[in-house]
Amino acid sequence: MSYELQALIGPLELLTVAAAEVPVARVAPLAQGLALIPATPAFLSAFRSGGDEGKSDGGAGFAWHPEGFELRLAAWSKAGPIACVEADFFGGTGTQRAAVWSDGRLELGPLTSAFEPFAPDGSPISRALRQLGARAEGERTDEFDAVGLGAHRSTDGWAVTAG
């Protein structure tokens, strides 16, 4: 079974304000007061001027970030922490990457892991969620599960349910 995600995660209020600046953005509520904006092709193309297919402007090294995207993340993060996450797994193997911006700068990461089991301090996404204030519930649950990121198996699945 596969799992694929490219998204922004942050406090619901912050992502609601951020989404208002990008008409194609959709916000999906998560548990613990967090929310997710799926990084769909339509969302990412809103950051490309004149059809420019520019690559990431550095920062956290996410290949799918359009040019200037990290600058927008930094600006939004002045109002609160915001994480950029990606995961791509199939049959138990794959990668995760996460970074958190806060106070206008890259605060955590980028964190990358290509193997399971993850380090004792958790997966990159769980560590980013922890930075956003998420807490694991019980010994068999990590922050990833606690906020509900397993509800959909793809970025497109999140996009369909986001409002």
XYZ file of N, CA, C and O in Angstrom:
652
model
N 0.841 -1.169 0.000
C 0.000 0.000 0.000
C 0.893 1.242 0.000
O 1.919 1.280 0.652
N 0.486 2.266 -0.720
C 1.313 3.469 -0.840
C 0.746 4.616 0.000
O -0.429 4.627 0.361
N 1.629 5.555 0.280
C 1.260 6.787 0.972
C 2.100 7.888 0.361
O 3.322 7.775 0.283
N 1.440 8.965 -0.077
C 2.133 10.082 -0.724
C 1.500 11.374 -0.235
O 0.278 11.512 -0.248
N 2.323 12.299 0.249
C 1.798 13.560 0.753
C 2.799 14.673 0.511
O 4.004 14.508 0.755
N 2.310 15.795 0.047
C 3.034 17.063 -0.029
C 2.071 18.108 0.507
O 0.985 18.286 -0.054
N 2.453 18.760 1.621
C 1.495 19.667 2.255
C 2.167 20.657 3.180
O 3.322 20.481 3.580
N 1.389 21.671 3.530
C 1.733 22.595 4.600
C 0.865 22.232 5.788
O -0.313 21.910 5.620
N 1.429 22.299 6.986
C 0.672 22.023 8.205
C 0.968 23.135 9.191
O 2.118 23.563 9.330
N -0.066 23.585 9.853
C 0.092 24.630 10.853
C -1.183 24.793 11.639
O -2.161 24.062 11.425
N -1.221 25.769 12.536
C -2.449 26.057 13.269
C -3.581 26.403 12.294
O -3.360 27.084 11.288
N -4.777 25.931 12.595
C -5.930 26.147 11.715
C -6.111 27.614 11.370
O -6.323 27.962 10.207
N -6.010 28.496 12.348
C -6.227 29.924 12.101
C -5.199 30.480 11.122
O -5.527 31.257 10.226
N -3.951 30.098 11.290
C -2.882 30.575 10.416
C -3.092 30.091 8.986
O -2.987 30.867 8.037
N -3.401 28.811 8.823
C -3.583 28.297 7.458
C -4.831 28.847 6.798
O -4.865 29.004 5.575
N -5.839 29.193 7.578
C -7.032 29.829 7.012
C -6.679 31.192 6.436
O -7.107 31.539 5.329
N -5.862 31.955 7.154
C -5.417 33.267 6.662
C -4.522 33.093 5.435
O -4.669 33.808 4.438
N -3.585 32.138 5.489
C -2.696 31.890 4.354
C -3.489 31.477 3.118
O -3.227 31.956 2.007
N -4.473 30.605 3.304
C -5.280 30.133 2.174
C -6.079 31.272 1.543
O -6.336 31.247 0.332
N -6.450 32.263 2.319
C -7.190 33.402 1.771
C -6.347 34.188 0.775
O -6.884 34.855 -0.108
N -5.024 34.093 0.875
C -4.128 34.772 -0.066
C -3.941 33.997 -1.365
O -3.417 34.541 -2.329
N -4.328 32.734 -1.372
C -4.137 31.862 -2.538
C -5.498 31.238 -2.861
O -5.882 30.235 -2.259
N -6.238 31.813 -3.794
C -7.618 31.382 -4.039
C -7.815 29.881 -4.266
O -8.876 29.358 -3.922
N -6.843 29.176 -4.809
C -7.012 27.739 -5.048
C -6.649 26.881 -3.840
O -6.830 25.667 -3.862
N -6.158 27.493 -2.757
C -5.777 26.739 -1.564
C -7.013 26.217 -0.846
O -8.035 26.890 -0.766
N -6.901 25.012 -0.327
C -7.968 24.391 0.441
C -7.395 23.945 1.780
O -6.296 23.410 1.831
N -8.154 24.156 2.852
C -7.705 23.826 4.198
C -8.474 22.616 4.707
O -9.706 22.599 4.665
N -7.740 21.624 5.189
C -8.340 20.436 5.794
C -7.984 20.415 7.278
O -6.806 20.385 7.631
N -8.988 20.475 8.153
C -8.708 20.436 9.587
C -8.106 19.094 10.006
O -8.468 18.038 9.487
N -7.185 19.165 10.945
C -6.599 17.993 11.581
C -6.955 18.062 13.066
O -7.534 19.037 13.526
N -6.569 17.066 13.812
C -6.777 17.077 15.259
C -5.794 18.043 15.919
O -4.835 18.507 15.293
N -6.030 18.330 17.174
C -5.162 19.130 18.026
C -4.978 20.578 17.541
O -3.933 21.196 17.736
N -6.012 21.111 16.864
C -5.985 22.508 16.445
C -5.142 22.795 15.224
O -4.909 23.952 14.883
N -4.683 21.755 14.550
C -3.862 21.925 13.350
C -4.704 21.748 12.099
O -5.840 21.286 12.150
N -4.120 22.115 10.975
C -4.773 21.958 9.678
C -3.708 21.714 8.620
O -2.513 21.874 8.873
N -4.166 21.358 7.441
C -3.280 20.997 6.335
C -3.757 21.679 5.067
O -4.965 21.754 4.824
N -2.826 22.198 4.287
C -3.116 22.664 2.923
C -2.396 21.708 1.985
O -1.156 21.644 1.991
N -3.140 20.925 1.192
C -2.477 20.021 0.247
C -1.744 20.819 -0.823
O -2.287 21.779 -1.377
N -0.512 20.441 -1.105
C 0.290 21.120 -2.128
C -0.012 20.500 -3.485
O 0.805 19.785 -4.068
N -1.203 20.786 -3.981
C -1.636 20.278 -5.281
C -0.949 21.067 -6.390
O -0.432 22.168 -6.154
N -0.944 20.546 -7.615
C -0.382 21.315 -8.723
C -1.029 22.694 -8.867
O -0.341 23.678 -9.145
N -2.333 22.796 -8.651
C -3.006 24.095 -8.760
C -2.510 25.058 -7.685
O -2.256 26.234 -7.967
N -2.340 24.580 -6.462
C -1.836 25.416 -5.385
C -0.427 25.900 -5.706
O -0.128 27.086 -5.607
N 0.445 24.997 -6.116
C 1.831 25.366 -6.405
C 1.935 26.295 -7.609
O 2.771 27.195 -7.629
N 1.072 26.106 -8.609
C 1.139 26.967 -9.792
C 0.743 28.399 -9.466
O 1.112 29.322 -10.186
N 0.016 28.621 -8.380
C -0.354 29.974 -7.975
C 0.872 30.805 -7.596
O 0.792 32.033 -7.560
N 1.994 30.151 -7.350
C 3.219 30.852 -6.972
C 4.160 31.067 -8.149
O 5.196 31.691 -8.001
N 3.796 30.549 -9.290
C 4.631 30.696 -10.484
C 4.137 31.879 -11.288
O 2.990 31.918 -11.702
N 5.002 32.822 -11.544
C 4.604 34.012 -12.309
C 4.806 33.771 -13.795
O 5.847 33.313 -14.216
N 3.800 34.055 -14.550
C 3.896 33.958 -16.002
C 4.253 32.577 -16.508
O 4.923 32.441 -17.515
N 3.807 31.519 -15.796
C 4.086 30.163 -16.234
C 5.496 29.705 -15.952
O 5.911 28.663 -16.407
N 6.258 30.492 -15.205
C 7.626 30.118 -14.853
C 7.623 28.818 -14.075
O 6.923 28.676 -13.091
N 8.403 27.888 -14.515
C 8.497 26.603 -13.846
C 9.755 26.541 -12.998
O 10.400 25.511 -12.881
N 10.131 27.654 -12.373
C 11.343 27.735 -11.570
C 11.381 26.729 -10.448
O 10.355 26.321 -9.921
N 12.570 26.337 -10.076
C 12.781 25.380 -9.001
C 12.801 26.092 -7.662
O 12.724 27.298 -7.577
N 12.944 25.304 -6.636
C 13.011 25.813 -5.274
C 14.096 26.872 -5.146
O 15.116 26.826 -5.814
N 13.865 27.832 -4.238
C 14.841 28.888 -4.023
C 15.806 28.552 -2.891
O 16.378 29.428 -2.271
N 16.007 27.283 -2.617
C 16.994 26.881 -1.611
C 16.337 26.495 -0.319
O 15.558 25.568 -0.273
N 16.639 27.196 0.729
C 16.003 26.997 2.018
C 15.974 25.575 2.497
O 16.911 25.116 3.112
N 14.924 24.875 2.231
C 14.730 23.544 2.784
C 14.924 22.422 1.775
O 14.800 21.265 2.133
N 15.188 22.728 0.527
C 15.511 21.697 -0.451
C 14.356 20.836 -0.929
O 14.572 19.726 -1.390
N 13.133 21.295 -0.840
C 11.999 20.552 -1.376
C 11.937 20.822 -2.877
O 11.687 21.955 -3.294
N 12.137 19.814 -3.687
C 12.212 19.997 -5.141
C 10.910 20.530 -5.726
O 10.932 21.178 -6.765
N 9.780 20.292 -5.089
C 8.499 20.717 -5.644
C 8.137 22.154 -5.297
O 7.128 22.666 -5.761
N 8.943 22.832 -4.480
C 8.663 24.238 -4.168
C 8.928 25.116 -5.380
O 10.025 25.105 -5.917
N 7.966 25.917 -5.792
C 8.235 26.889 -6.854
C 9.197 27.964 -6.343
O 9.327 28.178 -5.135
N 9.833 28.642 -7.254
C 10.738 29.725 -6.883
C 9.996 30.752 -6.027
O 8.880 31.139 -6.343
N 10.607 31.152 -4.931
C 10.008 32.122 -4.044
C 9.085 31.552 -2.975
O 8.633 32.278 -2.095
N 8.787 30.269 -3.035
C 7.834 29.661 -2.106
C 8.316 29.731 -0.656
O 7.540 30.020 0.248
N 9.608 29.468 -0.437
C 10.127 29.521 0.934
C 10.020 30.937 1.511
O 9.829 31.098 2.713
N 10.109 31.948 0.663
C 9.918 33.320 1.135
C 8.490 33.539 1.631
O 8.260 34.222 2.631
N 7.525 32.952 0.941
C 6.125 33.043 1.370
C 5.922 32.285 2.683
O 5.243 32.758 3.587
N 6.545 31.106 2.810
C 6.457 30.361 4.068
C 7.027 31.183 5.223
O 6.445 31.238 6.309
N 8.160 31.818 4.981
C 8.780 32.648 6.017
C 7.848 33.792 6.415
O 7.695 34.093 7.609
N 7.202 34.418 5.447
C 6.286 35.518 5.748
C 5.095 35.029 6.570
O 4.722 35.660 7.571
N 4.487 33.920 6.155
C 3.358 33.380 6.907
C 3.776 33.005 8.327
O 3.016 33.155 9.267
N 5.008 32.507 8.483
C 5.451 32.017 9.790
C 5.647 33.134 10.809
O 5.820 32.851 11.998
N 5.599 34.361 10.385
C 5.687 35.465 11.349
C 4.450 35.497 12.244
O 4.492 36.037 13.345
N 3.357 34.895 11.784
C 2.127 34.823 12.570
C 2.032 33.524 13.366
O 1.126 33.364 14.183
N 2.925 32.575 13.130
C 2.911 31.299 13.833
C 3.694 30.265 13.055
O 3.984 30.452 11.870
N 4.042 29.163 13.689
C 4.854 28.151 13.017
C 4.078 27.438 11.908
O 2.874 27.224 12.017
N 4.796 27.120 10.844
C 4.197 26.407 9.717
C 5.204 25.385 9.208
O 6.389 25.685 9.066
N 4.717 24.170 8.981
C 5.588 23.085 8.524
C 5.300 22.748 7.070
O 4.159 22.837 6.607
N 6.347 22.382 6.384
C 6.233 21.827 5.048
C 6.622 20.362 5.189
O 7.682 20.045 5.744
N 5.765 19.465 4.714
C 6.027 18.037 4.868
C 5.840 17.316 3.540
O 5.050 17.737 2.690
N 6.583 16.235 3.395
C 6.354 15.339 2.261
C 6.665 13.921 2.709
O 7.521 13.686 3.565
N 5.929 13.008 2.149
C 6.140 11.587 2.406
C 5.838 10.837 1.128
O 4.925 11.194 0.378
N 6.610 9.803 0.887
C 6.394 8.947 -0.282
C 6.820 7.545 0.108
O 8.019 7.266 0.216
N 5.827 6.683 0.367
C 6.095 5.316 0.798
C 5.324 4.343 -0.068
O 4.204 4.624 -0.505
N 5.933 3.196 -0.298
C 5.247 2.099 -0.977
C 5.826 0.803 -0.436
O 7.043 0.610 -0.445
N 4.959 -0.049 0.055
C 5.402 -1.350 0.549
C 6.375 -1.272 1.714
O 7.253 -2.115 1.844
N 6.248 -0.243 2.538
C 7.095 -0.131 3.717
C 8.415 0.571 3.507
O 9.173 0.758 4.455
N 8.726 0.961 2.271
C 9.964 1.711 2.035
C 9.615 3.050 1.406
O 8.606 3.191 0.725
N 10.460 4.027 1.667
C 10.229 5.344 1.104
C 10.940 6.402 1.909
O 11.880 6.113 2.652
N 10.484 7.639 1.761
C 11.136 8.762 2.424
C 10.110 9.704 3.059
O 8.954 9.741 2.644
N 10.588 10.434 4.040
C 9.851 11.548 4.634
C 10.794 12.730 4.713
O 11.996 12.562 4.916
N 10.234 13.910 4.576
C 10.998 15.151 4.735
C 10.075 16.157 5.409
O 8.885 16.194 5.124
N 10.654 16.961 6.292
C 9.871 17.993 6.974
C 10.771 19.152 7.368
O 11.960 18.967 7.635
N 10.183 20.335 7.400
C 10.873 21.539 7.859
C 9.813 22.443 8.485
O 8.647 22.403 8.094
N 10.244 23.244 9.448
C 9.327 24.158 10.127
C 9.903 25.568 10.071
O 11.069 25.784 10.403
N 9.047 26.508 9.646
C 9.389 27.923 9.660
C 8.678 28.562 10.850
O 7.519 28.246 11.131
N 9.354 29.476 11.536
C 8.765 30.203 12.646
C 9.468 31.557 12.755
O 10.670 31.655 12.511
N 8.716 32.574 13.101
C 9.272 33.922 13.238
C 10.033 34.375 11.997
O 11.060 35.038 12.095
N 9.552 33.962 10.826
C 10.134 34.423 9.580
C 11.391 33.702 9.127
O 12.035 34.129 8.174
N 11.738 32.593 9.790
C 12.962 31.883 9.382
C 12.779 30.368 9.508
O 11.893 29.906 10.224
N 13.641 29.657 8.835
C 13.651 28.202 8.942
C 14.144 27.840 10.334
O 15.268 28.182 10.708
N 13.306 27.186 11.115
C 13.627 26.885 12.505
C 14.031 25.434 12.727
O 14.853 25.139 13.586
N 13.459 24.517 11.969
C 13.743 23.096 12.139
C 13.900 22.455 10.778
O 13.035 22.579 9.914
N 15.011 21.759 10.599
C 15.187 20.999 9.376
C 15.949 21.736 8.302
O 16.549 22.774 8.561
N 15.901 21.168 7.129
C 15.021 20.062 6.768
C 15.493 18.749 7.379
O 16.681 18.481 7.475
N 14.520 17.959 7.800
C 14.757 16.632 8.338
C 14.362 15.628 7.270
O 13.300 15.756 6.666
N 15.206 14.645 7.036
C 14.923 13.637 6.015
C 15.219 12.257 6.570
O 16.205 12.067 7.286
N 14.368 11.317 6.242
C 14.606 9.934 6.609
C 14.174 9.053 5.450
O 13.090 9.206 4.913
N 15.045 8.144 5.085
C 14.741 7.236 3.982
C 14.450 5.821 4.458
O 14.200 4.947 3.646
N 14.475 5.602 5.733
C 14.310 4.238 6.227
C 13.404 4.188 7.448
O 13.337 5.124 8.217
N 12.712 3.083 7.602
C 12.010 2.767 8.837
C 12.753 1.585 9.444
O 13.330 0.801 8.714
N 12.786 1.360 10.728
C 12.146 2.222 11.697
C 12.870 3.558 11.810
O 14.053 3.658 11.511
N 12.118 4.556 12.268
C 12.681 5.891 12.398
C 13.535 5.986 13.655
O 13.478 5.138 14.534
N 14.299 7.055 13.740
C 15.148 7.311 14.900
C 14.285 7.381 16.163
O 13.081 7.627 16.082
N 14.900 7.189 17.326
C 14.137 7.215 18.579
C 13.343 8.500 18.806
O 12.289 8.471 19.445
N 13.789 9.629 18.257
C 13.046 10.875 18.438
C 11.908 11.037 17.433
O 11.218 12.041 17.431
N 11.684 10.050 16.565
C 10.534 10.043 15.679
C 10.859 10.349 14.234
O 11.974 10.714 13.878
N 9.846 10.202 13.406
C 9.975 10.480 11.982
C 10.112 11.979 11.766
O 9.754 12.786 12.632
N 10.612 12.393 10.601
C 10.685 13.831 10.319
C 9.338 14.545 10.474
O 9.274 15.631 11.046
N 8.266 13.930 9.986
C 6.960 14.580 10.085
C 6.498 14.650 11.536
O 6.000 15.686 11.982
N 6.693 13.595 12.305
C 6.306 13.638 13.724
C 7.108 14.680 14.481
O 6.572 15.398 15.336
N 8.380 14.817 14.174
C 9.199 15.835 14.840
C 8.717 17.245 14.483
O 8.660 18.131 15.335
N 8.341 17.457 13.216
C 7.801 18.766 12.815
C 6.472 19.030 13.514
O 6.229 20.141 13.997
N 5.624 18.024 13.584
C 4.343 18.187 14.259
C 4.539 18.515 15.738
O 3.820 19.347 16.300
N 5.510 17.878 16.352
C 5.829 18.169 17.752
C 6.223 19.637 17.901
O 5.845 20.302 18.859
N 6.974 20.156 16.929
C 7.387 21.569 16.947
C 6.170 22.493 16.847
O 6.190 23.610 17.351
N 5.099 22.002 16.213
C 3.862 22.774 16.072
C 2.948 22.618 17.285
O 1.868 23.207 17.322
N 3.349 21.795 18.236
C 2.566 21.611 19.447
C 1.780 20.325 19.519
O 1.081 20.081 20.508
N 1.843 19.473 18.502
C 1.121 18.197 18.534
C 1.740 17.273 19.573
O 2.951 17.308 19.807
N 0.910 16.440 20.156
C 1.369 15.487 21.152
C 0.839 14.100 20.826
O -0.324 13.941 20.442
N 1.711 13.108 20.985
C 1.308 11.716 20.799
C 0.340 11.332 21.902
O 0.396 11.869 23.006
N -0.544 10.402 21.580
C -1.538 9.941 22.543
C -1.354 8.448 22.758
O -1.758 7.652 21.931
N -0.713 8.083 23.850
C -0.495 6.664 24.135
C 0.819 6.183 23.559
O 1.421 6.824 22.694
N 1.256 5.051 24.037
C 2.570 4.550 23.629
C 2.601 3.966 22.222
O 3.657 3.823 21.635
N 1.468 3.648 21.630
C 1.439 3.062 20.289
C 1.095 4.079 19.213
O 0.889 3.722 18.065
N 1.028 5.344 19.586
C 0.667 6.400 18.644
C 1.761 7.455 18.616
O 2.281 7.845 19.644
N 2.106 7.902 17.414
C 3.029 9.034 17.306
C 2.222 10.268 16.898
O 0.999 10.206 16.730
N 2.889 11.400 16.746
C 2.207 12.643 16.403
C 1.522 12.558 15.042
O 0.448 13.131 14.844
N 2.131 11.842 14.106
C 1.557 11.636 12.770
C 0.140 11.065 12.900
O -0.806 11.578 12.311
N 0.016 9.992 13.687
C -1.293 9.368 13.882
C -2.204 10.220 14.760
O -3.408 10.287 14.531
N -1.633 10.872 15.773
C -2.438 11.641 16.725
C -3.191 12.789 16.056
O -4.311 13.110 16.466
N -2.608 13.411 15.034
C -3.309 14.513 14.367
C -4.184 14.036 13.216
O -4.947 14.808 12.654
N -4.059 12.757 12.838
C -4.936 12.196 11.816
C -4.387 12.174 10.406
O -5.158 12.108 9.443
N -3.071 12.201 10.246
C -2.506 12.207 8.888
C -2.702 10.899 8.132
O -2.478 10.846 6.933
N -3.144 9.868 8.801
C -3.431 8.608 8.119
C -4.825 8.551 7.514
O -5.187 7.553 6.891
N -5.603 9.614 7.650
C -6.979 9.619 7.148
C -7.060 9.485 5.630
O -8.040 8.968 5.098
N -6.034 9.965 4.920
C -5.985 9.865 3.457
C -4.599 9.387 3.065
O -3.618 9.677 3.742
N -4.498 8.705 1.946
C -3.243 8.103 1.522
C -2.510 8.930 0.477
O -1.452 8.534 0.001
N -3.091 10.103 0.102
C -2.447 10.899 -0.944
C -2.770 12.375 -0.791
O -3.772 12.749 -0.170
N -1.948 13.191 -1.412
C -2.208 14.630 -1.457
C -3.565 14.892 -2.101
O -4.344 15.708 -1.621
N -3.864 14.167 -3.192
C -5.147 14.346 -3.862
C -6.307 13.967 -2.968
O -7.369 14.600 -3.007
N -6.141 12.929 -2.138
C -7.187 12.546 -1.197
C -7.481 13.659 -0.204
O -8.641 13.946 0.108
N -6.438 14.328 0.277
C -6.632 15.474 1.169
C -7.296 16.617 0.422
O -8.148 17.313 0.983
N -6.936 16.831 -0.830
C -7.512 17.933 -1.604
C -9.006 17.753 -1.794
O -9.767 18.736 -1.761
N -9.458 16.533 -1.980
C -10.880 16.270 -2.196
C -11.693 16.601 -0.945
O -12.794 17.122 -1.049
N -11.122 16.357 0.245
C -11.877 16.572 1.469
C -11.682 17.967 2.055
O -12.422 18.349 2.962
N -10.693 18.706 1.573
C -10.429 20.040 2.117
C -11.514 21.014 1.676
O -12.048 20.913 0.578
N -11.794 21.959 2.533
C -12.840 22.947 2.233
C -12.305 24.220 1.675
O -11.188 24.528 1.568
